[in-house]
PDB file of C-alpha atoms in Angstrom:
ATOM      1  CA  UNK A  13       0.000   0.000   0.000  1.00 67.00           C
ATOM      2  CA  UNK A  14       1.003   3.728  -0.431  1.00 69.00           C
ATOM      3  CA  UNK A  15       2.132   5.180   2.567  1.00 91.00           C
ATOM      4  CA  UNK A  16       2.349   8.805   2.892  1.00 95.00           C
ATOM      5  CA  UNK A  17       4.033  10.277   5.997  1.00 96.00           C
ATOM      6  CA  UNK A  18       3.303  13.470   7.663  1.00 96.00           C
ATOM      7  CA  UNK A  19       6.170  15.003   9.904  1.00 90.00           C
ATOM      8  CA  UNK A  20       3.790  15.670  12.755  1.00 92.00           C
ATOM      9  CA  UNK A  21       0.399  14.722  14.267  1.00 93.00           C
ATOM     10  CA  UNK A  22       0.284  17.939  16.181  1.00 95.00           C
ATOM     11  CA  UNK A  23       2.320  21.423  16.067  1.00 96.00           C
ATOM     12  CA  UNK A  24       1.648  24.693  18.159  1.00 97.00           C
ATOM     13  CA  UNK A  25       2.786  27.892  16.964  1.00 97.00           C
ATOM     14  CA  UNK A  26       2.755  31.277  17.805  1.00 97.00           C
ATOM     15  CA  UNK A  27       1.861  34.288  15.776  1.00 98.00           C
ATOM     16  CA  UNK A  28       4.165  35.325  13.136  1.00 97.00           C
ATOM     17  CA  UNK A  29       6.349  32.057  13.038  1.00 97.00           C
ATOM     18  CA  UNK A  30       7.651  30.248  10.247  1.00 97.00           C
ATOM     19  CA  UNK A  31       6.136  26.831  10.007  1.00 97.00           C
ATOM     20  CA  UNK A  32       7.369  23.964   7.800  1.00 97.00           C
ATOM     21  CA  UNK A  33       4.954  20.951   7.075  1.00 97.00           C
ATOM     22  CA  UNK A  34       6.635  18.001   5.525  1.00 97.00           C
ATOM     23  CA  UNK A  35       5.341  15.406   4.307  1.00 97.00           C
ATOM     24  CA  UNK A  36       7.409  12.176   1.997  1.00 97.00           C
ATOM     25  CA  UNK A  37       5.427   9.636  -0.215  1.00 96.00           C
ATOM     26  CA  UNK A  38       7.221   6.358  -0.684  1.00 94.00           C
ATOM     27  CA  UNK A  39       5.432   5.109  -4.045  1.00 89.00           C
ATOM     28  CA  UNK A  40       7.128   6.861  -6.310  1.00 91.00           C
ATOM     29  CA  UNK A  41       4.255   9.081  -7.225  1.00 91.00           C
ATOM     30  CA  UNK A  42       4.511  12.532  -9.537  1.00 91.00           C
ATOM     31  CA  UNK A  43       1.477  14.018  -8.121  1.00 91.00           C
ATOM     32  CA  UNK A  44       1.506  15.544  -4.278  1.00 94.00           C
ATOM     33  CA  UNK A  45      -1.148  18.084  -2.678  1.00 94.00           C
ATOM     34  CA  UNK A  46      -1.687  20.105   0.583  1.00 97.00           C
ATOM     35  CA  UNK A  47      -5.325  20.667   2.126  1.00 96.00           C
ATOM     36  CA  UNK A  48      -6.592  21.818   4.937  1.00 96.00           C
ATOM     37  CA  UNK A  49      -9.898  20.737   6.612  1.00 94.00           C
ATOM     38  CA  UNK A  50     -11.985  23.023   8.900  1.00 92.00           C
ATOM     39  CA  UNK A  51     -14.984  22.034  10.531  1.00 86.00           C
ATOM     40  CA  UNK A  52     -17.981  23.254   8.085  1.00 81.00           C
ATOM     41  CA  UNK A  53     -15.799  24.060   4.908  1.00 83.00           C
ATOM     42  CA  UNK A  54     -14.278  20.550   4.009  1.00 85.00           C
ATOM     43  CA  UNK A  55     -10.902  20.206   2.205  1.00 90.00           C
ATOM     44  CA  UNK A  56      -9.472  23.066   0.293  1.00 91.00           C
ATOM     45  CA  UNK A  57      -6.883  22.737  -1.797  1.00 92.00           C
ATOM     46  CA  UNK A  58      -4.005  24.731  -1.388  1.00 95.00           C
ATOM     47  CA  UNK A  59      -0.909  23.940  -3.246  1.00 95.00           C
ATOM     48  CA  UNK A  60      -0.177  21.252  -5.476  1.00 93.00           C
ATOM     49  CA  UNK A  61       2.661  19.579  -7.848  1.00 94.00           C
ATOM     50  CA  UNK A  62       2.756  17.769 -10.739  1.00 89.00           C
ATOM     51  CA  UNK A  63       6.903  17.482 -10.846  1.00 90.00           C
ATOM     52  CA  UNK A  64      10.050  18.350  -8.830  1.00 93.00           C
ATOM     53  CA  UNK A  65      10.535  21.969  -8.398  1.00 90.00           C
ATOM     54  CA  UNK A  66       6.678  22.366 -10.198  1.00 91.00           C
ATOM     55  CA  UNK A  67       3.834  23.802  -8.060  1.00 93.00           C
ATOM     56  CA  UNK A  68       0.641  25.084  -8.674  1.00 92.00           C
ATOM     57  CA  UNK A  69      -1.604  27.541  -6.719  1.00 93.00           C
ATOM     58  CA  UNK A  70      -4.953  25.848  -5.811  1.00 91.00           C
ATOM     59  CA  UNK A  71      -8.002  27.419  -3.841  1.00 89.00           C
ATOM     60  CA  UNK A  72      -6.351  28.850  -1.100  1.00 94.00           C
ATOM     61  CA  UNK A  73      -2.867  29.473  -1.668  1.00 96.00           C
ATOM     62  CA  UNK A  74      -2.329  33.002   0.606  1.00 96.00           C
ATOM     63  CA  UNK A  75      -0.374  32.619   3.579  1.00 96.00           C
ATOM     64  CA  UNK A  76       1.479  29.546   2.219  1.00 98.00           C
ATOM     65  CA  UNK A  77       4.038  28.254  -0.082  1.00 97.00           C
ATOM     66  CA  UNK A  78       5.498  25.094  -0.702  1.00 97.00           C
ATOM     67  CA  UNK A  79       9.070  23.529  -2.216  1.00 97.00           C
ATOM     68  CA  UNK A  80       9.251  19.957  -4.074  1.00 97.00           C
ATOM     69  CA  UNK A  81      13.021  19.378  -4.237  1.00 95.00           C
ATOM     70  CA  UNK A  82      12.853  15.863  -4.441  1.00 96.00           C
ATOM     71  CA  UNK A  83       9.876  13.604  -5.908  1.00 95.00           C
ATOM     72  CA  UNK A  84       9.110  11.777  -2.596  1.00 96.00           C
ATOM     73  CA  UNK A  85       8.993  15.277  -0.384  1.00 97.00           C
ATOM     74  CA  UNK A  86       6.441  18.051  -0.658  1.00 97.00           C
ATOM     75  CA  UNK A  87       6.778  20.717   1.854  1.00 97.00           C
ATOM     76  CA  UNK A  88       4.407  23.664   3.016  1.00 98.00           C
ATOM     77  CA  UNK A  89       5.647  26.717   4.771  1.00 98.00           C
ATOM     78  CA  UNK A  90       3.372  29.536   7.202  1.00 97.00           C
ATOM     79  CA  UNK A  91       6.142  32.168   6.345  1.00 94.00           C
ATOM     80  CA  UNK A  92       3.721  34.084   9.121  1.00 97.00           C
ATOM     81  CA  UNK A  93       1.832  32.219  11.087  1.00 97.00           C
ATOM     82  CA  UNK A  94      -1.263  33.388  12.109  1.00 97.00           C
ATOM     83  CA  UNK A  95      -4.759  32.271  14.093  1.00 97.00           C
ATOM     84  CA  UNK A  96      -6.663  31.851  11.167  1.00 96.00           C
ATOM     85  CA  UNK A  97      -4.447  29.221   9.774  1.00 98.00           C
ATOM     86  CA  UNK A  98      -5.148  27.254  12.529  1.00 97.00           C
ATOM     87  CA  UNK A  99      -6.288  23.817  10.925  1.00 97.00           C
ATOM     88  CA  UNK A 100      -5.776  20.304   9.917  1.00 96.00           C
ATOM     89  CA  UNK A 101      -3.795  20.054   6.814  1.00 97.00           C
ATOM     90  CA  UNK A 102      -3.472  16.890   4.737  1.00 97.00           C
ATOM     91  CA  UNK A 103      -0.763  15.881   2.532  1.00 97.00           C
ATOM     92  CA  UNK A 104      -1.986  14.051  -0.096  1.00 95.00           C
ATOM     93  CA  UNK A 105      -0.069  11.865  -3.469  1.00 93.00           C
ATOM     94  CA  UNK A 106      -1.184  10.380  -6.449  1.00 89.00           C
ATOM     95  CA  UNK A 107       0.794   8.463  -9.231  1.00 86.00           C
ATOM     96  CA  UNK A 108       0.666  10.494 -12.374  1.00 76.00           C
ATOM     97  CA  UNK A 109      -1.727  12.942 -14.306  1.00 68.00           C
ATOM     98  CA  UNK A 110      -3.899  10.451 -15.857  1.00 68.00           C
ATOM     99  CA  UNK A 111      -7.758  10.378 -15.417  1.00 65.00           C
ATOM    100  CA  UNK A 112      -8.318   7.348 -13.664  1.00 69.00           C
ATOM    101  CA  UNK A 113      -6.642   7.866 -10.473  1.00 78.00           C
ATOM    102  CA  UNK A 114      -6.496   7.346  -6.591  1.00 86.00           C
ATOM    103  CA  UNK A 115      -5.956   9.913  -4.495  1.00 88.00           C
ATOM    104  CA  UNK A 116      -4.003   9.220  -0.931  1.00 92.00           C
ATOM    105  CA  UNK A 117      -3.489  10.585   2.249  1.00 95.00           C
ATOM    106  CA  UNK A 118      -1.521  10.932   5.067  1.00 96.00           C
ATOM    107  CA  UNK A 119      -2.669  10.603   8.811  1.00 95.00           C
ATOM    108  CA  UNK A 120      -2.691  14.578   8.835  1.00 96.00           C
ATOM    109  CA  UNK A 121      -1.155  17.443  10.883  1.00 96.00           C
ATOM    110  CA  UNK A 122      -3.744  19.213  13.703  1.00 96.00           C
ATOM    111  CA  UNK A 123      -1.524  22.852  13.824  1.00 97.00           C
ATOM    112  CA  UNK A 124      -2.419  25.340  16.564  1.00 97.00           C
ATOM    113  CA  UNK A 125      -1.687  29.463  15.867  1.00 97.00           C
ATOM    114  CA  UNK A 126      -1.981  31.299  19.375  1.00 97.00           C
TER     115      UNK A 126
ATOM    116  CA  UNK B  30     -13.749  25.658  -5.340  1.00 55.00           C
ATOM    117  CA  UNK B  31     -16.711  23.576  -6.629  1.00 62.00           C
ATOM    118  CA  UNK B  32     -18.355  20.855  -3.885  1.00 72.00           C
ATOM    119  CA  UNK B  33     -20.276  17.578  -4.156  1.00 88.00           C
ATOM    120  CA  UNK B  34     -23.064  17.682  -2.612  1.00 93.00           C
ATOM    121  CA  UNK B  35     -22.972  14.786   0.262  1.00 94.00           C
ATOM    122  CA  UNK B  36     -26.008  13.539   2.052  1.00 95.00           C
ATOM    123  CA  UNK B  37     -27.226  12.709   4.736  1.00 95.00           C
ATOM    124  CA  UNK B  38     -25.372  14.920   6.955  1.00 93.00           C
ATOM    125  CA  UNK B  39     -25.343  12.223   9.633  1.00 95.00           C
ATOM    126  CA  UNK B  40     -27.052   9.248  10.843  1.00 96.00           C
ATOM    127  CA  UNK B  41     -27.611   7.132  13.770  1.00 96.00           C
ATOM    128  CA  UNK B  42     -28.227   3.601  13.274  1.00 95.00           C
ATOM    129  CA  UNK B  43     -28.068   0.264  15.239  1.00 96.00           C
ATOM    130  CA  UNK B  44     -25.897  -1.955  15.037  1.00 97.00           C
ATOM    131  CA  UNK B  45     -26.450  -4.704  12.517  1.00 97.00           C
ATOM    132  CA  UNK B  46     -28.845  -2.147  10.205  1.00 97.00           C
ATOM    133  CA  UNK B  47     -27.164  -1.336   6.630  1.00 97.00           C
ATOM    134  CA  UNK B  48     -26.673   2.171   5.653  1.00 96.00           C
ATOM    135  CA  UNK B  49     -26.928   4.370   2.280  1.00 97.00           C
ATOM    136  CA  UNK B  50     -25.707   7.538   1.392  1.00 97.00           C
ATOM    137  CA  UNK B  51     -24.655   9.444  -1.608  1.00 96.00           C
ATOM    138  CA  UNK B  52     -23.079  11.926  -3.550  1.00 96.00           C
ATOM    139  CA  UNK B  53     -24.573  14.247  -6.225  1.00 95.00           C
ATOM    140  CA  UNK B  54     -23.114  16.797  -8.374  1.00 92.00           C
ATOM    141  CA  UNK B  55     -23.935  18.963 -11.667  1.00 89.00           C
ATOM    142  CA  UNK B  56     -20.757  18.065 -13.502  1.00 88.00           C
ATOM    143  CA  UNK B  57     -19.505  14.528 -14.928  1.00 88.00           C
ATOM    144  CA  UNK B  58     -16.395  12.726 -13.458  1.00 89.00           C
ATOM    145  CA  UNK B  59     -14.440  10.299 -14.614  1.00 87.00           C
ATOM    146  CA  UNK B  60     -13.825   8.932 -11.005  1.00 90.00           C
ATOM    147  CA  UNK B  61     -15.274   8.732  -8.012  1.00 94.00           C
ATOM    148  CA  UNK B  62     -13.788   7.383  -4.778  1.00 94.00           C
ATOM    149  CA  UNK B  63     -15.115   7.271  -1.333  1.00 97.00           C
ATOM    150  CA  UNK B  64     -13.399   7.833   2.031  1.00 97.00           C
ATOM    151  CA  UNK B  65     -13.540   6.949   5.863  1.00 97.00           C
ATOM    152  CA  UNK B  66     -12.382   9.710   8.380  1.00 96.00           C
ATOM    153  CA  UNK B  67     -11.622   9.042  12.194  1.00 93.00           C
ATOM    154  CA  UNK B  68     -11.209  11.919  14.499  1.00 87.00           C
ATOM    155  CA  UNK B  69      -8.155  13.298  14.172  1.00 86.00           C
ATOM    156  CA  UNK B  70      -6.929  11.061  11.335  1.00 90.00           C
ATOM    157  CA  UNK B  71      -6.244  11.056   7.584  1.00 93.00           C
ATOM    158  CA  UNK B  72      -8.832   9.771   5.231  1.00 95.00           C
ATOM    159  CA  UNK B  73      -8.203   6.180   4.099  1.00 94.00           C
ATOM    160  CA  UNK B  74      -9.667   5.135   0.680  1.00 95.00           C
ATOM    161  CA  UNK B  75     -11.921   2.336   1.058  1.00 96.00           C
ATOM    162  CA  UNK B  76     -13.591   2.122  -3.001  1.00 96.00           C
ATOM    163  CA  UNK B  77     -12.375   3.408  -6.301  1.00 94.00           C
ATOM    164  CA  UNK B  78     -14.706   3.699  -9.192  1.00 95.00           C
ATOM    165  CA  UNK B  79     -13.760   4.201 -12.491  1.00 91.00           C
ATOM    166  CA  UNK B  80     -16.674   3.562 -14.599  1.00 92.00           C
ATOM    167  CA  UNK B  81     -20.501   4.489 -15.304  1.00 94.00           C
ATOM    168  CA  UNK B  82     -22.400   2.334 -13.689  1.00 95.00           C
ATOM    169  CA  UNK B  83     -19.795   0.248 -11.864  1.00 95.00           C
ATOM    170  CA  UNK B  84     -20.592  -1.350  -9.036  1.00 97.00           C
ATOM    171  CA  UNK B  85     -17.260  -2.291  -6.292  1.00 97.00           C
ATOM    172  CA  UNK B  86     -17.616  -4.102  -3.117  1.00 97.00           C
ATOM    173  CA  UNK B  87     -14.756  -4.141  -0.418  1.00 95.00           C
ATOM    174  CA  UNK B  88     -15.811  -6.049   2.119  1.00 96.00           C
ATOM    175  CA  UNK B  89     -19.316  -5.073   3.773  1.00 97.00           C
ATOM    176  CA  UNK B  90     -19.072  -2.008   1.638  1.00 98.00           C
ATOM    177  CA  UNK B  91     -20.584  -1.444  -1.599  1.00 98.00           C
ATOM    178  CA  UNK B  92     -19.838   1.829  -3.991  1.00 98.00           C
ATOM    179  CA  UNK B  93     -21.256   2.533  -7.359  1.00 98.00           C
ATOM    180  CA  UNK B  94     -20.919   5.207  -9.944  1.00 96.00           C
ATOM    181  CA  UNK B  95     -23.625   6.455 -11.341  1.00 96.00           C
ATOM    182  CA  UNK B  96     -25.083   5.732 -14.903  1.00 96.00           C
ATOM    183  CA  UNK B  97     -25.394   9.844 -15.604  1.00 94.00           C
ATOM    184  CA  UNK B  98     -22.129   9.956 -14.005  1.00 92.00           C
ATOM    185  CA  UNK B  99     -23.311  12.769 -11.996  1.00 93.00           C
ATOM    186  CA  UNK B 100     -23.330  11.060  -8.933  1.00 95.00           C
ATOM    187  CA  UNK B 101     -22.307   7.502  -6.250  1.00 97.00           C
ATOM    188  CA  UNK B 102     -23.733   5.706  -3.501  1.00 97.00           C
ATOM    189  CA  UNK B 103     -21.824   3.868  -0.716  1.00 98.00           C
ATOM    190  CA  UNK B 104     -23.819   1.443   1.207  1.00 98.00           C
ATOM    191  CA  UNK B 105     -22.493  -0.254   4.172  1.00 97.00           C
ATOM    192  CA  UNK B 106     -23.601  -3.191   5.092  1.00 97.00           C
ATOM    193  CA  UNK B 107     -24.470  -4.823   8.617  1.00 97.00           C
ATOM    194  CA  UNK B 108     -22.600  -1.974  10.511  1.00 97.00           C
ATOM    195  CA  UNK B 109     -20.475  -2.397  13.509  1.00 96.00           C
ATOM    196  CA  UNK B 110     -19.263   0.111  16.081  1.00 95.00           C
ATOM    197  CA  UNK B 111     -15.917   0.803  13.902  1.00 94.00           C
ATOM    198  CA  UNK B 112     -17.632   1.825  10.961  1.00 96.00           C
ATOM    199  CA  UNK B 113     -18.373   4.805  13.168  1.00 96.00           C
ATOM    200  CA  UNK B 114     -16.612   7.895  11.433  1.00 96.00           C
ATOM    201  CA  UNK B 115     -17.083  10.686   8.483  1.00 95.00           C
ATOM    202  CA  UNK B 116     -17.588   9.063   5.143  1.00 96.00           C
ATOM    203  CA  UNK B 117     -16.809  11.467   2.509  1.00 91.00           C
ATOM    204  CA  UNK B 118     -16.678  11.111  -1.528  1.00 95.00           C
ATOM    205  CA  UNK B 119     -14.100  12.759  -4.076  1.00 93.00           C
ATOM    206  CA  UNK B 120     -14.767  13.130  -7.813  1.00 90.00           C
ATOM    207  CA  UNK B 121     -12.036  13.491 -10.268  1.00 86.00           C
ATOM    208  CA  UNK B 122     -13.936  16.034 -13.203  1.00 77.00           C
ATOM    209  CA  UNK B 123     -14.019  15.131 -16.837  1.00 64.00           C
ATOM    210  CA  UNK B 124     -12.257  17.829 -17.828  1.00 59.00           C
ATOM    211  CA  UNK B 125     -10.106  18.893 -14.914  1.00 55.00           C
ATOM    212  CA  UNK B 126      -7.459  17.089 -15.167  1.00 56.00           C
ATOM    213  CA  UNK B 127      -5.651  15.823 -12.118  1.00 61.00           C
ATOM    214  CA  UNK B 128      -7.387  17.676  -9.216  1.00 75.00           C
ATOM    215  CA  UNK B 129     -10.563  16.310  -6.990  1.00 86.00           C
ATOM    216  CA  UNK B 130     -13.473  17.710  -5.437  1.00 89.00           C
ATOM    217  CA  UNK B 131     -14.609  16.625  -2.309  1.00 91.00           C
ATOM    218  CA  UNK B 132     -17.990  16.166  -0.498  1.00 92.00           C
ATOM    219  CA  UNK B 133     -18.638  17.635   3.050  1.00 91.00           C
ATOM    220  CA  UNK B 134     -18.662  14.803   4.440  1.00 93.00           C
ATOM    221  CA  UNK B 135     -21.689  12.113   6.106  1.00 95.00           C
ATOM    222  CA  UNK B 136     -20.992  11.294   9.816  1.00 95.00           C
ATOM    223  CA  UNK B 137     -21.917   8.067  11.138  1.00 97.00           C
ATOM    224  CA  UNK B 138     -23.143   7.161  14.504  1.00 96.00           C
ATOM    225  CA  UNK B 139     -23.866   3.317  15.267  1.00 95.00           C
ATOM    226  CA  UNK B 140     -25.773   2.644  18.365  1.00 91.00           C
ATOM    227  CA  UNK B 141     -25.241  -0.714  20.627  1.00 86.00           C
TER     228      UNK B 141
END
């Protein structure tokens, strides 16, 4: 089975820190994602990429940014943190850009902004 | 971005009962896969459906995709106390290459 890893279950942060969100796929997979889930909204998407060093803004992309150096590792960084990125954000993979494909997850990281 | 629309919301049931619930939308997808959620947890695919019409069982769950292609059902079988979670469906769109939309989400109680 796929696995893919997030760095932490569980981060608090304070205001105005930088925060780094990793996450590593071990399939091999081209495709990676970032969402976040709040209570009410669902799962936004908020960065995605198809390639090393390739992203792609999705829904909600202000506040973050992300860096694919190698193919197993997609990263998301609060260059600021602040309260109202308080959330649960999934890192997500999929194999290629066809149109029959699974998406995966990982377990998920619960961050806290006081 | 766009939603499915997911429904029902939630639902209590006993144990033993089998449950339905389903996922509509305006657009056509080429794939539809459904989800469990535990609190706290990442999603973990339980069905992948590919084709109109298509009807995949894993286990005591059942998925199928739609003949308009607008829309899936999950039904669940004889439910236990672990099947207690959020269910939630994704749809890949026809035309939108490698990106999903996702449903809000039905919440599942099971009663002893």
């Amino acid at each position: 089975d796929v696995k893919v890893t997030q760095s932490s279950r569980y981060l608090v942060k304070r205001t105005g820190e930088k925060v780094f969100l990793e996450c590593v796929q071990d399939m091999d997979h081209e495709n990676m994602f970032w969402y976040r889930q709040d209570p009410g909204l669902g799962l936004r998407l908020i960065y995605f990429s198809y390639d090393v060093k390739m992203k792609e803004k999705g829904d909600i992309p202000e506040g973050y940014s992300v860096s694919r150096e190698k193919k197993e590792r997609f990263s998301l960084i609060l260059e600021s943190a602040s309260t109202n990125q308080t959330s649960m954000y999934l890192c997500a993979s999929s194999l290629n850009r066809g149109v029959y494909e699974k998406l995966f997850f990982g377990s998920g990281t619960q961050l806290s902004v006081l | 971005g766009q939603q499915l629309n997911q429904s029902p919301q939630s639902m209590f049931i006993q144990e033993g009962e089998d449950v339905s619930m389903n996922c509509t939308s305006s657009s056509i997808f080429n794939t539809w896969l459904w989800y469990k959620q535990d609190p706290g947890e990442g999603p973990v695919l339980l069905i992948a459906l590919y084709k109109a019409g298509e009807l995949t069982s894993n286990g005591r769950l059942t998925a199928q995709f739609g003949i308009t292609r607008k829309d899936s059902f999950l039904n669940i079988s004889a439910s236990i106390p672990s099947d207690v979670g959020i269910y939630f469906c994704a749809g890949q769109l026809h035309n939108y290459g490698q990106n999903f939309v996702f449903g809000p989400g039905t919440r599942l109680s099971v009663l002893p």
